mmCIF file with all atom_site columns, C-alpha atoms in Angstrom:
data_model
loop_
_atom_site.group_PDB
_atom_site.id
_atom_site.type_symbol
_atom_site.label_atom_id
_atom_site.label_alt_id
_atom_site.label_comp_id
_atom_site.label_asym_id
_atom_site.label_entity_id
_atom_site.label_seq_id
_atom_site.pdbx_PDB_ins_code
_atom_site.Cartn_x
_atom_site.Cartn_y
_atom_site.Cartn_z
_atom_site.occupancy
_atom_site.B_iso_or_equiv
_atom_site.pdbx_formal_charge
_atom_site.auth_seq_id
_atom_site.auth_comp_id
_atom_site.auth_asym_id
_atom_site.auth_atom_id
_atom_site.pdbx_PDB_model_num
ATOM 1   C CA . ASP A 1 1   ? -11.682 7.206   8.110   1.00 53.00 ? 1   ASP A CA 1
ATOM 2   C CA . THR A 1 2   ? -10.988 9.492   11.077  1.00 75.00 ? 2   THR A CA 1
ATOM 3   C CA . GLY A 1 3   ? -7.268  9.960   10.406  1.00 94.00 ? 3   GLY A CA 1
ATOM 4   C CA . VAL A 1 4   ? -5.445  13.034  9.056   1.00 97.00 ? 4   VAL A CA 1
ATOM 5   C CA . SER A 1 5   ? -6.103  13.661  5.412   1.00 97.00 ? 5   SER A CA 1
ATOM 6   C CA . GLN A 1 6   ? -4.151  15.739  2.856   1.00 98.00 ? 6   GLN A CA 1
ATOM 7   C CA . ASN A 1 7   ? -4.944  16.943  -0.621  1.00 98.00 ? 7   ASN A CA 1
ATOM 8   C CA . PRO A 1 8   ? -3.729  16.679  -3.243  1.00 98.00 ? 8   PRO A CA 1
ATOM 9   C CA . ARG A 1 9   ? -1.518  13.656  -2.845  1.00 97.00 ? 9   ARG A CA 1
ATOM 10  C CA . HIS A 1 10  ? 0.737   14.657  -5.722  1.00 98.00 ? 10  HIS A CA 1
ATOM 11  C CA . LYS A 1 11  ? 1.353   18.017  -7.373  1.00 98.00 ? 11  LYS A CA 1
ATOM 12  C CA . ILE A 1 12  ? 3.572   18.755  -10.353 1.00 98.00 ? 12  ILE A CA 1
ATOM 13  C CA . THR A 1 13  ? 4.109   22.371  -11.145 1.00 98.00 ? 13  THR A CA 1
ATOM 14  C CA . LYS A 1 14  ? 6.413   24.613  -13.118 1.00 98.00 ? 14  LYS A CA 1
ATOM 15  C CA . ARG A 1 15  ? 8.934   26.914  -11.449 1.00 98.00 ? 15  ARG A CA 1
ATOM 16  C CA . GLY A 1 16  ? 7.369   30.200  -10.552 1.00 97.00 ? 16  GLY A CA 1
ATOM 17  C CA . GLN A 1 17  ? 3.873   28.981  -10.091 1.00 98.00 ? 17  GLN A CA 1
ATOM 18  C CA . ASN A 1 18  ? 1.940   29.097  -6.786  1.00 98.00 ? 18  ASN A CA 1
ATOM 19  C CA . VAL A 1 19  ? 0.643   25.933  -5.140  1.00 98.00 ? 19  VAL A CA 1
ATOM 20  C CA . THR A 1 20  ? -1.693  25.315  -2.243  1.00 98.00 ? 20  THR A CA 1
ATOM 21  C CA . PHE A 1 21  ? -2.080  22.220  -0.130  1.00 98.00 ? 21  PHE A CA 1
ATOM 22  C CA . ARG A 1 22  ? -4.836  21.320  2.295   1.00 98.00 ? 22  ARG A CA 1
ATOM 23  C CA . CYS A 1 23  ? -4.780  19.350  5.536   1.00 98.00 ? 23  CYS A CA 1
ATOM 24  C CA . ASP A 1 24  ? -7.747  18.092  7.485   1.00 97.00 ? 24  ASP A CA 1
ATOM 25  C CA . PRO A 1 25  ? -6.659  16.990  11.029  1.00 97.00 ? 25  PRO A CA 1
ATOM 26  C CA . ILE A 1 26  ? -8.248  14.397  13.328  1.00 95.00 ? 26  ILE A CA 1
ATOM 27  C CA . SER A 1 27  ? -11.400 16.132  14.461  1.00 91.00 ? 27  SER A CA 1
ATOM 28  C CA . GLU A 1 28  ? -10.738 16.418  18.198  1.00 88.00 ? 28  GLU A CA 1
ATOM 29  C CA . HIS A 1 29  ? -7.133  17.589  17.718  1.00 92.00 ? 29  HIS A CA 1
ATOM 30  C CA . ASN A 1 30  ? -6.473  21.199  18.395  1.00 90.00 ? 30  ASN A CA 1
ATOM 31  C CA . ARG A 1 31  ? -2.807  21.282  17.234  1.00 91.00 ? 31  ARG A CA 1
ATOM 32  C CA . LEU A 1 32  ? -1.787  21.061  13.600  1.00 93.00 ? 32  LEU A CA 1
ATOM 33  C CA . TYR A 1 33  ? 1.715   20.903  12.218  1.00 94.00 ? 33  TYR A CA 1
ATOM 34  C CA . TRP A 1 34  ? 3.336   21.267  8.791   1.00 96.00 ? 34  TRP A CA 1
ATOM 35  C CA . TYR A 1 35  ? 6.587   19.605  7.972   1.00 96.00 ? 35  TYR A CA 1
ATOM 36  C CA . ARG A 1 36  ? 8.742   19.173  4.863   1.00 96.00 ? 36  ARG A CA 1
ATOM 37  C CA . GLN A 1 37  ? 10.704  16.038  4.160   1.00 97.00 ? 37  GLN A CA 1
ATOM 38  C CA . THR A 1 38  ? 13.329  15.368  1.491   1.00 96.00 ? 38  THR A CA 1
ATOM 39  C CA . LEU A 1 39  ? 14.956  12.040  0.629   1.00 94.00 ? 39  LEU A CA 1
ATOM 40  C CA . GLY A 1 40  ? 17.133  10.691  3.365   1.00 92.00 ? 40  GLY A CA 1
ATOM 41  C CA . GLN A 1 41  ? 16.150  13.260  5.932   1.00 95.00 ? 41  GLN A CA 1
ATOM 42  C CA . GLY A 1 42  ? 13.709  13.346  8.791   1.00 95.00 ? 42  GLY A CA 1
ATOM 43  C CA . PRO A 1 43  ? 10.668  15.661  8.738   1.00 96.00 ? 43  PRO A CA 1
ATOM 44  C CA . GLU A 1 44  ? 11.670  19.273  9.049   1.00 94.00 ? 44  GLU A CA 1
ATOM 45  C CA . PHE A 1 45  ? 9.342   21.486  11.042  1.00 92.00 ? 45  PHE A CA 1
ATOM 46  C CA . LEU A 1 46  ? 7.754   24.373  9.192   1.00 94.00 ? 46  LEU A CA 1
ATOM 47  C CA . THR A 1 47  ? 4.942   25.750  11.366  1.00 93.00 ? 47  THR A CA 1
ATOM 48  C CA . TYR A 1 48  ? 2.185   24.815  13.783  1.00 90.00 ? 48  TYR A CA 1
ATOM 49  C CA . PHE A 1 49  ? -1.173  26.010  14.936  1.00 92.00 ? 49  PHE A CA 1
ATOM 50  C CA . GLN A 1 50  ? -3.083  25.702  18.141  1.00 90.00 ? 50  GLN A CA 1
ATOM 51  C CA . ASN A 1 51  ? -6.745  26.037  17.097  1.00 92.00 ? 51  ASN A CA 1
ATOM 52  C CA . GLU A 1 52  ? -6.618  28.991  14.631  1.00 92.00 ? 52  GLU A CA 1
ATOM 53  C CA . ALA A 1 53  ? -3.494  30.680  16.131  1.00 92.00 ? 53  ALA A CA 1
ATOM 54  C CA . GLN A 1 54  ? -0.188  30.138  14.373  1.00 91.00 ? 54  GLN A CA 1
ATOM 55  C CA . LEU A 1 55  ? 2.178   29.780  17.397  1.00 88.00 ? 55  LEU A CA 1
ATOM 56  C CA . GLU A 1 56  ? 5.506   28.904  15.752  1.00 86.00 ? 56  GLU A CA 1
ATOM 57  C CA . LYS A 1 57  ? 7.160   29.284  12.439  1.00 87.00 ? 57  LYS A CA 1
ATOM 58  C CA . SER A 1 58  ? 10.591  27.969  11.501  1.00 88.00 ? 58  SER A CA 1
ATOM 59  C CA . ARG A 1 59  ? 13.205  30.612  10.973  1.00 82.00 ? 59  ARG A CA 1
ATOM 60  C CA . LEU A 1 60  ? 14.220  28.692  7.926   1.00 75.00 ? 60  LEU A CA 1
ATOM 61  C CA . LEU A 1 61  ? 10.880  29.203  6.385   1.00 80.00 ? 61  LEU A CA 1
ATOM 62  C CA . SER A 1 62  ? 11.017  31.511  3.419   1.00 84.00 ? 62  SER A CA 1
ATOM 63  C CA . ASP A 1 63  ? 8.502   34.314  3.156   1.00 91.00 ? 63  ASP A CA 1
ATOM 64  C CA . ARG A 1 64  ? 7.204   32.589  0.047   1.00 95.00 ? 64  ARG A CA 1
ATOM 65  C CA . PHE A 1 65  ? 5.558   30.072  2.411   1.00 95.00 ? 65  PHE A CA 1
ATOM 66  C CA . SER A 1 66  ? 2.312   30.955  4.237   1.00 95.00 ? 66  SER A CA 1
ATOM 67  C CA . ALA A 1 67  ? -0.098  28.850  6.208   1.00 96.00 ? 67  ALA A CA 1
ATOM 68  C CA . GLU A 1 68  ? -3.568  29.421  7.540   1.00 96.00 ? 68  GLU A CA 1
ATOM 69  C CA . ARG A 1 69  ? -6.018  27.638  9.717   1.00 96.00 ? 69  ARG A CA 1
ATOM 70  C CA . PRO A 1 70  ? -8.957  30.051  9.616   1.00 90.00 ? 70  PRO A CA 1
ATOM 71  C CA . LYS A 1 71  ? -11.518 28.323  11.789  1.00 87.00 ? 71  LYS A CA 1
ATOM 72  C CA . GLY A 1 72  ? -9.317  26.024  13.790  1.00 84.00 ? 72  GLY A CA 1
ATOM 73  C CA . SER A 1 73  ? -10.227 23.004  11.664  1.00 91.00 ? 73  SER A CA 1
ATOM 74  C CA . PHE A 1 74  ? -8.528  22.420  8.241   1.00 96.00 ? 74  PHE A CA 1
ATOM 75  C CA . SER A 1 75  ? -5.311  24.224  7.266   1.00 98.00 ? 75  SER A CA 1
ATOM 76  C CA . THR A 1 76  ? -3.723  25.357  4.030   1.00 98.00 ? 76  THR A CA 1
ATOM 77  C CA . LEU A 1 77  ? -0.098  25.755  3.151   1.00 97.00 ? 77  LEU A CA 1
ATOM 78  C CA . GLU A 1 78  ? 0.714   27.978  0.168   1.00 97.00 ? 78  GLU A CA 1
ATOM 79  C CA . ILE A 1 79  ? 4.024   28.268  -1.621  1.00 97.00 ? 79  ILE A CA 1
ATOM 80  C CA . GLN A 1 80  ? 4.376   31.210  -3.895  1.00 97.00 ? 80  GLN A CA 1
ATOM 81  C CA . ARG A 1 81  ? 6.804   31.477  -6.830  1.00 97.00 ? 81  ARG A CA 1
ATOM 82  C CA . THR A 1 82  ? 7.905   27.869  -6.472  1.00 97.00 ? 82  THR A CA 1
ATOM 83  C CA . GLU A 1 83  ? 11.525  26.901  -6.954  1.00 96.00 ? 83  GLU A CA 1
ATOM 84  C CA . GLN A 1 84  ? 13.036  23.567  -7.777  1.00 96.00 ? 84  GLN A CA 1
ATOM 85  C CA . GLY A 1 85  ? 14.412  23.380  -4.281  1.00 95.00 ? 85  GLY A CA 1
ATOM 86  C CA . ASP A 1 86  ? 10.834  23.287  -2.954  1.00 96.00 ? 86  ASP A CA 1
ATOM 87  C CA . SER A 1 87  ? 10.376  19.769  -4.372  1.00 97.00 ? 87  SER A CA 1
ATOM 88  C CA . ALA A 1 88  ? 9.722   17.606  -1.349  1.00 97.00 ? 88  ALA A CA 1
ATOM 89  C CA . MET A 1 89  ? 7.074   15.719  0.596   1.00 98.00 ? 89  MET A CA 1
ATOM 90  C CA . TYR A 1 90  ? 4.890   18.035  2.576   1.00 98.00 ? 90  TYR A CA 1
ATOM 91  C CA . LEU A 1 91  ? 3.516   16.437  5.683   1.00 98.00 ? 91  LEU A CA 1
ATOM 92  C CA . CYS A 1 92  ? 0.737   17.480  8.059   1.00 97.00 ? 92  CYS A CA 1
ATOM 93  C CA . ALA A 1 93  ? 0.281   16.120  11.542  1.00 95.00 ? 93  ALA A CA 1
ATOM 94  C CA . SER A 1 94  ? -2.165  16.739  14.299  1.00 93.00 ? 94  SER A CA 1
ATOM 95  C CA . SER A 1 95  ? -2.236  16.229  18.037  1.00 90.00 ? 95  SER A CA 1
ATOM 96  C CA . ARG A 1 96  ? -4.282  16.929  21.156  1.00 86.00 ? 96  ARG A CA 1
ATOM 97  C CA . GLY A 1 97  ? -1.520  19.036  22.585  1.00 77.00 ? 97  GLY A CA 1
ATOM 98  C CA . GLY A 1 98  ? -0.857  18.659  26.301  1.00 74.00 ? 98  GLY A CA 1
ATOM 99  C CA . THR A 1 99  ? 2.284   17.414  27.992  1.00 69.00 ? 99  THR A CA 1
ATOM 100 C CA . TYR A 1 100 ? 3.115   14.477  25.734  1.00 71.00 ? 100 TYR A CA 1
ATOM 101 C CA . ASN A 1 101 ? 1.745   15.644  22.403  1.00 77.00 ? 101 ASN A CA 1
ATOM 102 C CA . GLU A 1 102 ? 1.648   12.499  20.331  1.00 87.00 ? 102 GLU A CA 1
ATOM 103 C CA . GLN A 1 103 ? 1.414   13.501  16.675  1.00 90.00 ? 103 GLN A CA 1
ATOM 104 C CA . PHE A 1 104 ? -0.297  11.619  13.899  1.00 94.00 ? 104 PHE A CA 1
ATOM 105 C CA . PHE A 1 105 ? 0.662   12.187  10.272  1.00 97.00 ? 105 PHE A CA 1
ATOM 106 C CA . GLY A 1 106 ? -1.356  12.416  7.120   1.00 98.00 ? 106 GLY A CA 1
ATOM 107 C CA . PRO A 1 107 ? -0.316  10.685  3.924   1.00 98.00 ? 107 PRO A CA 1
ATOM 108 C CA . GLY A 1 108 ? 1.585   13.763  2.698   1.00 98.00 ? 108 GLY A CA 1
ATOM 109 C CA . THR A 1 109 ? 1.559   15.795  -0.582  1.00 98.00 ? 109 THR A CA 1
ATOM 110 C CA . ARG A 1 110 ? 4.467   15.065  -2.909  1.00 98.00 ? 110 ARG A CA 1
ATOM 111 C CA . LEU A 1 111 ? 5.465   18.296  -4.685  1.00 98.00 ? 111 LEU A CA 1
ATOM 112 C CA . THR A 1 112 ? 7.594   18.242  -7.859  1.00 98.00 ? 112 THR A CA 1
ATOM 113 C CA . VAL A 1 113 ? 8.773   21.565  -9.249  1.00 98.00 ? 113 VAL A CA 1
ATOM 114 C CA . LEU A 1 114 ? 9.946   21.372  -12.815 1.00 97.00 ? 114 LEU A CA 1
ATOM 115 C CA . GLN B 2 1   ? 18.876  24.326  18.605  1.00 77.00 ? 1   GLN B CA 1
ATOM 116 C CA . LYS B 2 2   ? 17.941  20.850  19.588  1.00 83.00 ? 2   LYS B CA 1
ATOM 117 C CA . GLU B 2 3   ? 19.537  17.921  17.749  1.00 90.00 ? 3   GLU B CA 1
ATOM 118 C CA . VAL B 2 4   ? 18.621  14.258  17.436  1.00 94.00 ? 4   VAL B CA 1
ATOM 119 C CA . GLU B 2 5   ? 21.281  11.962  16.026  1.00 96.00 ? 5   GLU B CA 1
ATOM 120 C CA . GLN B 2 6   ? 20.669  8.567   14.490  1.00 96.00 ? 6   GLN B CA 1
ATOM 121 C CA . ASN B 2 7   ? 22.928  6.269   12.486  1.00 92.00 ? 7   ASN B CA 1
ATOM 122 C CA . SER B 2 8   ? 21.472  6.237   9.028   1.00 90.00 ? 8   SER B CA 1
ATOM 123 C CA . GLY B 2 9   ? 22.326  2.590   8.530   1.00 91.00 ? 9   GLY B CA 1
ATOM 124 C CA . PRO B 2 10  ? 21.274  0.423   6.874   1.00 96.00 ? 10  PRO B CA 1
ATOM 125 C CA . LEU B 2 11  ? 21.035  -1.987  9.754   1.00 97.00 ? 11  LEU B CA 1
ATOM 126 C CA . SER B 2 12  ? 20.587  -5.515  8.424   1.00 97.00 ? 12  SER B CA 1
ATOM 127 C CA . VAL B 2 13  ? 19.278  -8.371  10.642  1.00 97.00 ? 13  VAL B CA 1
ATOM 128 C CA . PRO B 2 14  ? 18.044  -11.830 9.807   1.00 98.00 ? 14  PRO B CA 1
ATOM 129 C CA . GLU B 2 15  ? 14.407  -12.688 10.256  1.00 98.00 ? 15  GLU B CA 1
ATOM 130 C CA . GLY B 2 16  ? 13.628  -13.629 13.810  1.00 98.00 ? 16  GLY B CA 1
ATOM 131 C CA . ALA B 2 17  ? 16.473  -11.644 15.292  1.00 98.00 ? 17  ALA B CA 1
ATOM 132 C CA . ILE B 2 18  ? 16.361  -8.653  17.624  1.00 98.00 ? 18  ILE B CA 1
ATOM 133 C CA . ALA B 2 19  ? 16.851  -5.287  15.833  1.00 98.00 ? 19  ALA B CA 1
ATOM 134 C CA . SER B 2 20  ? 18.350  -2.545  18.017  1.00 97.00 ? 20  SER B CA 1
ATOM 135 C CA . LEU B 2 21  ? 17.934  1.053   16.925  1.00 98.00 ? 21  LEU B CA 1
ATOM 136 C CA . ASN B 2 22  ? 19.495  4.003   18.812  1.00 97.00 ? 22  ASN B CA 1
ATOM 137 C CA . CYS B 2 23  ? 19.269  7.680   18.992  1.00 97.00 ? 23  CYS B CA 1
ATOM 138 C CA . THR B 2 24  ? 20.925  10.427  21.047  1.00 96.00 ? 24  THR B CA 1
ATOM 139 C CA . TYR B 2 25  ? 19.553  13.842  21.833  1.00 93.00 ? 25  TYR B CA 1
ATOM 140 C CA . SER B 2 26  ? 21.181  17.115  22.744  1.00 91.00 ? 26  SER B CA 1
ATOM 141 C CA . ASP B 2 27  ? 18.676  18.814  25.048  1.00 86.00 ? 27  ASP B CA 1
ATOM 142 C CA . ARG B 2 28  ? 19.241  17.575  28.634  1.00 86.00 ? 28  ARG B CA 1
ATOM 143 C CA . GLY B 2 29  ? 15.812  18.881  29.539  1.00 83.00 ? 29  GLY B CA 1
ATOM 144 C CA . SER B 2 30  ? 13.943  16.812  26.988  1.00 85.00 ? 30  SER B CA 1
ATOM 145 C CA . GLN B 2 31  ? 11.154  14.718  28.353  1.00 84.00 ? 31  GLN B CA 1
ATOM 146 C CA . SER B 2 32  ? 9.166   13.092  25.612  1.00 87.00 ? 32  SER B CA 1
ATOM 147 C CA . PHE B 2 33  ? 10.403  10.832  22.867  1.00 93.00 ? 33  PHE B CA 1
ATOM 148 C CA . PHE B 2 34  ? 8.736   9.142   19.994  1.00 94.00 ? 34  PHE B CA 1
ATOM 149 C CA . TRP B 2 35  ? 9.581   6.375   17.504  1.00 97.00 ? 35  TRP B CA 1
ATOM 150 C CA . TYR B 2 36  ? 7.961   6.500   14.054  1.00 97.00 ? 36  TYR B CA 1
ATOM 151 C CA . ARG B 2 37  ? 8.189   3.907   11.286  1.00 98.00 ? 37  ARG B CA 1
ATOM 152 C CA . GLN B 2 38  ? 8.246   5.113   7.760   1.00 98.00 ? 38  GLN B CA 1
ATOM 153 C CA . TYR B 2 39  ? 7.925   2.893   4.696   1.00 97.00 ? 39  TYR B CA 1
ATOM 154 C CA . SER B 2 40  ? 9.443   4.091   1.459   1.00 95.00 ? 40  SER B CA 1
ATOM 155 C CA . GLY B 2 41  ? 7.200   6.764   -0.151  1.00 93.00 ? 41  GLY B CA 1
ATOM 156 C CA . LYS B 2 42  ? 4.820   6.790   2.822   1.00 96.00 ? 42  LYS B CA 1
ATOM 157 C CA . SER B 2 43  ? 4.316   9.097   5.774   1.00 97.00 ? 43  SER B CA 1
ATOM 158 C CA . PRO B 2 44  ? 5.572   8.372   9.346   1.00 97.00 ? 44  PRO B CA 1
ATOM 159 C CA . GLU B 2 45  ? 3.541   6.102   11.540  1.00 97.00 ? 45  GLU B CA 1
ATOM 160 C CA . LEU B 2 46  ? 3.730   6.464   15.345  1.00 95.00 ? 46  LEU B CA 1
ATOM 161 C CA . ILE B 2 47  ? 4.763   3.186   16.954  1.00 96.00 ? 47  ILE B CA 1
ATOM 162 C CA . MET B 2 48  ? 6.104   4.043   20.447  1.00 94.00 ? 48  MET B CA 1
ATOM 163 C CA . SER B 2 49  ? 6.314   6.888   22.868  1.00 93.00 ? 49  SER B CA 1
ATOM 164 C CA . ILE B 2 50  ? 8.379   7.102   26.044  1.00 94.00 ? 50  ILE B CA 1
ATOM 165 C CA . TYR B 2 51  ? 8.584   9.726   28.718  1.00 90.00 ? 51  TYR B CA 1
ATOM 166 C CA . SER B 2 52  ? 10.264  8.084   31.759  1.00 90.00 ? 52  SER B CA 1
ATOM 167 C CA . ASN B 2 53  ? 13.609  6.450   32.391  1.00 92.00 ? 53  ASN B CA 1
ATOM 168 C CA . GLY B 2 54  ? 13.538  2.776   31.799  1.00 94.00 ? 54  GLY B CA 1
ATOM 169 C CA . ASP B 2 55  ? 11.729  0.438   29.423  1.00 95.00 ? 55  ASP B CA 1
ATOM 170 C CA . LYS B 2 56  ? 8.352   0.471   27.823  1.00 96.00 ? 56  LYS B CA 1
ATOM 171 C CA . GLU B 2 57  ? 7.063   -2.621  26.034  1.00 97.00 ? 57  GLU B CA 1
ATOM 172 C CA . ASP B 2 58  ? 4.290   -2.875  23.451  1.00 96.00 ? 58  ASP B CA 1
ATOM 173 C CA . GLY B 2 59  ? 4.055   -6.245  21.707  1.00 97.00 ? 59  GLY B CA 1
ATOM 174 C CA . ARG B 2 60  ? 7.359   -6.921  19.840  1.00 97.00 ? 60  ARG B CA 1
ATOM 175 C CA . PHE B 2 61  ? 8.589   -3.420  20.484  1.00 98.00 ? 61  PHE B CA 1
ATOM 176 C CA . THR B 2 62  ? 10.460  -2.107  23.515  1.00 98.00 ? 62  THR B CA 1
ATOM 177 C CA . ALA B 2 63  ? 11.443  1.512   23.881  1.00 97.00 ? 63  ALA B CA 1
ATOM 178 C CA . GLN B 2 64  ? 14.213  2.414   26.343  1.00 97.00 ? 64  GLN B CA 1
ATOM 179 C CA . LEU B 2 65  ? 15.096  5.840   27.673  1.00 96.00 ? 65  LEU B CA 1
ATOM 180 C CA . ASN B 2 66  ? 18.205  6.827   29.577  1.00 95.00 ? 66  ASN B CA 1
ATOM 181 C CA . LYS B 2 67  ? 18.116  10.508  30.476  1.00 92.00 ? 67  LYS B CA 1
ATOM 182 C CA . ALA B 2 68  ? 21.532  10.530  32.204  1.00 94.00 ? 68  ALA B CA 1
ATOM 183 C CA . SER B 2 69  ? 23.170  9.382   28.980  1.00 94.00 ? 69  SER B CA 1
ATOM 184 C CA . GLN B 2 70  ? 20.707  11.159  26.732  1.00 94.00 ? 70  GLN B CA 1
ATOM 185 C CA . TYR B 2 71  ? 19.856  8.225   24.497  1.00 95.00 ? 71  TYR B CA 1
ATOM 186 C CA . VAL B 2 72  ? 16.724  6.444   23.381  1.00 97.00 ? 72  VAL B CA 1
ATOM 187 C CA . SER B 2 73  ? 16.559  3.050   21.840  1.00 97.00 ? 73  SER B CA 1
ATOM 188 C CA . LEU B 2 74  ? 14.016  0.869   20.147  1.00 98.00 ? 74  LEU B CA 1
ATOM 189 C CA . LEU B 2 75  ? 14.203  -2.933  20.232  1.00 98.00 ? 75  LEU B CA 1
ATOM 190 C CA . ILE B 2 76  ? 12.233  -5.003  17.816  1.00 98.00 ? 76  ILE B CA 1
ATOM 191 C CA . ARG B 2 77  ? 11.981  -8.670  18.762  1.00 98.00 ? 77  ARG B CA 1
ATOM 192 C CA . ASP B 2 78  ? 11.324  -11.432 16.312  1.00 98.00 ? 78  ASP B CA 1
ATOM 193 C CA . SER B 2 79  ? 12.020  -9.153  13.362  1.00 98.00 ? 79  SER B CA 1
ATOM 194 C CA . GLN B 2 80  ? 10.021  -9.767  10.282  1.00 97.00 ? 80  GLN B CA 1
ATOM 195 C CA . PRO B 2 81  ? 10.654  -8.697  6.637   1.00 97.00 ? 81  PRO B CA 1
ATOM 196 C CA . SER B 2 82  ? 7.587   -6.405  7.017   1.00 97.00 ? 82  SER B CA 1
ATOM 197 C CA . ASP B 2 83  ? 9.580   -4.453  9.655   1.00 98.00 ? 83  ASP B CA 1
ATOM 198 C CA . SER B 2 84  ? 11.951  -3.273  6.931   1.00 98.00 ? 84  SER B CA 1
ATOM 199 C CA . ALA B 2 85  ? 11.521  0.480   6.952   1.00 98.00 ? 85  ALA B CA 1
ATOM 200 C CA . THR B 2 86  ? 13.086  3.681   8.213   1.00 98.00 ? 86  THR B CA 1
ATOM 201 C CA . TYR B 2 87  ? 12.743  4.333   11.897  1.00 98.00 ? 87  TYR B CA 1
ATOM 202 C CA . LEU B 2 88  ? 12.602  7.967   13.018  1.00 98.00 ? 88  LEU B CA 1
ATOM 203 C CA . CYS B 2 89  ? 13.405  9.132   16.509  1.00 97.00 ? 89  CYS B CA 1
ATOM 204 C CA . ALA B 2 90  ? 11.703  12.390  17.596  1.00 94.00 ? 90  ALA B CA 1
ATOM 205 C CA . ASP B 2 91  ? 12.332  14.617  20.655  1.00 90.00 ? 91  ASP B CA 1
ATOM 206 C CA . LEU B 2 92  ? 9.612   16.826  22.116  1.00 74.00 ? 92  LEU B CA 1
ATOM 207 C CA . SER B 2 93  ? 10.991  19.077  24.796  1.00 63.00 ? 93  SER B CA 1
ATOM 208 C CA . GLY B 2 94  ? 9.948   22.164  26.728  1.00 48.00 ? 94  GLY B CA 1
ATOM 209 C CA . GLY B 2 95  ? 6.778   24.051  26.162  1.00 55.00 ? 95  GLY B CA 1
ATOM 210 C CA . SER B 2 96  ? 7.128   24.757  22.518  1.00 59.00 ? 96  SER B CA 1
ATOM 211 C CA . TYR B 2 97  ? 5.824   21.417  21.358  1.00 60.00 ? 97  TYR B CA 1
ATOM 212 C CA . ILE B 2 98  ? 8.065   21.437  18.337  1.00 72.00 ? 98  ILE B CA 1
ATOM 213 C CA . PRO B 2 99  ? 9.478   17.970  17.664  1.00 80.00 ? 99  PRO B CA 1
ATOM 214 C CA . THR B 2 100 ? 12.907  17.514  16.330  1.00 91.00 ? 100 THR B CA 1
ATOM 215 C CA . PHE B 2 101 ? 13.391  14.455  14.209  1.00 95.00 ? 101 PHE B CA 1
ATOM 216 C CA . GLY B 2 102 ? 16.492  12.458  13.501  1.00 96.00 ? 102 GLY B CA 1
ATOM 217 C CA . ARG B 2 103 ? 17.191  11.570  9.922   1.00 96.00 ? 103 ARG B CA 1
ATOM 218 C CA . GLY B 2 104 ? 16.137  7.993   10.579  1.00 97.00 ? 104 GLY B CA 1
ATOM 219 C CA . THR B 2 105 ? 17.762  4.580   10.547  1.00 97.00 ? 105 THR B CA 1
ATOM 220 C CA . SER B 2 106 ? 17.067  2.201   7.673   1.00 97.00 ? 106 SER B CA 1
ATOM 221 C CA . LEU B 2 107 ? 16.294  -1.322  8.870   1.00 98.00 ? 107 LEU B CA 1
ATOM 222 C CA . ILE B 2 108 ? 16.456  -4.301  6.510   1.00 98.00 ? 108 ILE B CA 1
ATOM 223 C CA . VAL B 2 109 ? 15.191  -7.669  7.722   1.00 98.00 ? 109 VAL B CA 1
ATOM 224 C CA . HIS B 2 110 ? 16.265  -10.424 5.377   1.00 96.00 ? 110 HIS B CA 1
ATOM 225 C CA . PRO B 2 111 ? 14.610  -13.852 5.250   1.00 92.00 ? 111 PRO B CA 1
#
C-alpha cells in the first residue's frame, strides 16, 4: 500500500495526558499537512511541512500542539495536557507541492479525551 | 481569511438522478479547487480538481468553475446509493498552499 498511513487509528486518553500521533506520507511527496476535523465541519488546517521545514502553523493552534518532521519523511503531532475539546479526528495529508497541490489523506486518528 | 461556503444539506436525490453540489469562495484570486468525498467515519477522498473556468468531466462526475461569480460546482450523473456521503469543497489559493475547506454537503441517494 503506497498511500498515506497514520497511527494509531484510535486513541482514548484521560484529560491532562500527552498523546503523539504519527503520519507516513506517500514516499515521493515533499509536503505534509495536519488537519483536525470535528463532527459536521470540514478539515481545519493545523500546520504543514515542506520536506523537514515547518512552513505554516495555524494561528488557532494552541502552544500545547507541536509537530515535527525530522528527516522530511514521517511526521509526528504531539498534544500536551490534553483537554476534552481536543477530541476530534486528526488527519494527515501529503502532496507533491507545485502549482496545483493535490492532497491525499490518510485514514486519520480518532482522539477521545475523557 | 479565506472562506468556502457550502450548504450543509442534506441533499436528497433519487437513484439515477443528477446531484448538483455547489460551493462559493471568498478569495477572488483563488485558482485551484478540489472536491473530496467523505463517508461517515472515514477520511476525505479526492475525486475532482479544477483550475480553469468551465467544465471538467471524469466519468460520472463533472466539476464546474466560474471565477467571475466565484463558485464551484460538482455534478454527479446517474447517482447511486453508494454516492451517499459528504462532499467537501476545498480552495487552494496563492503561494501559501493552505487549503480552506467548506463544511461539506451531505448527499443522500435513495433507491
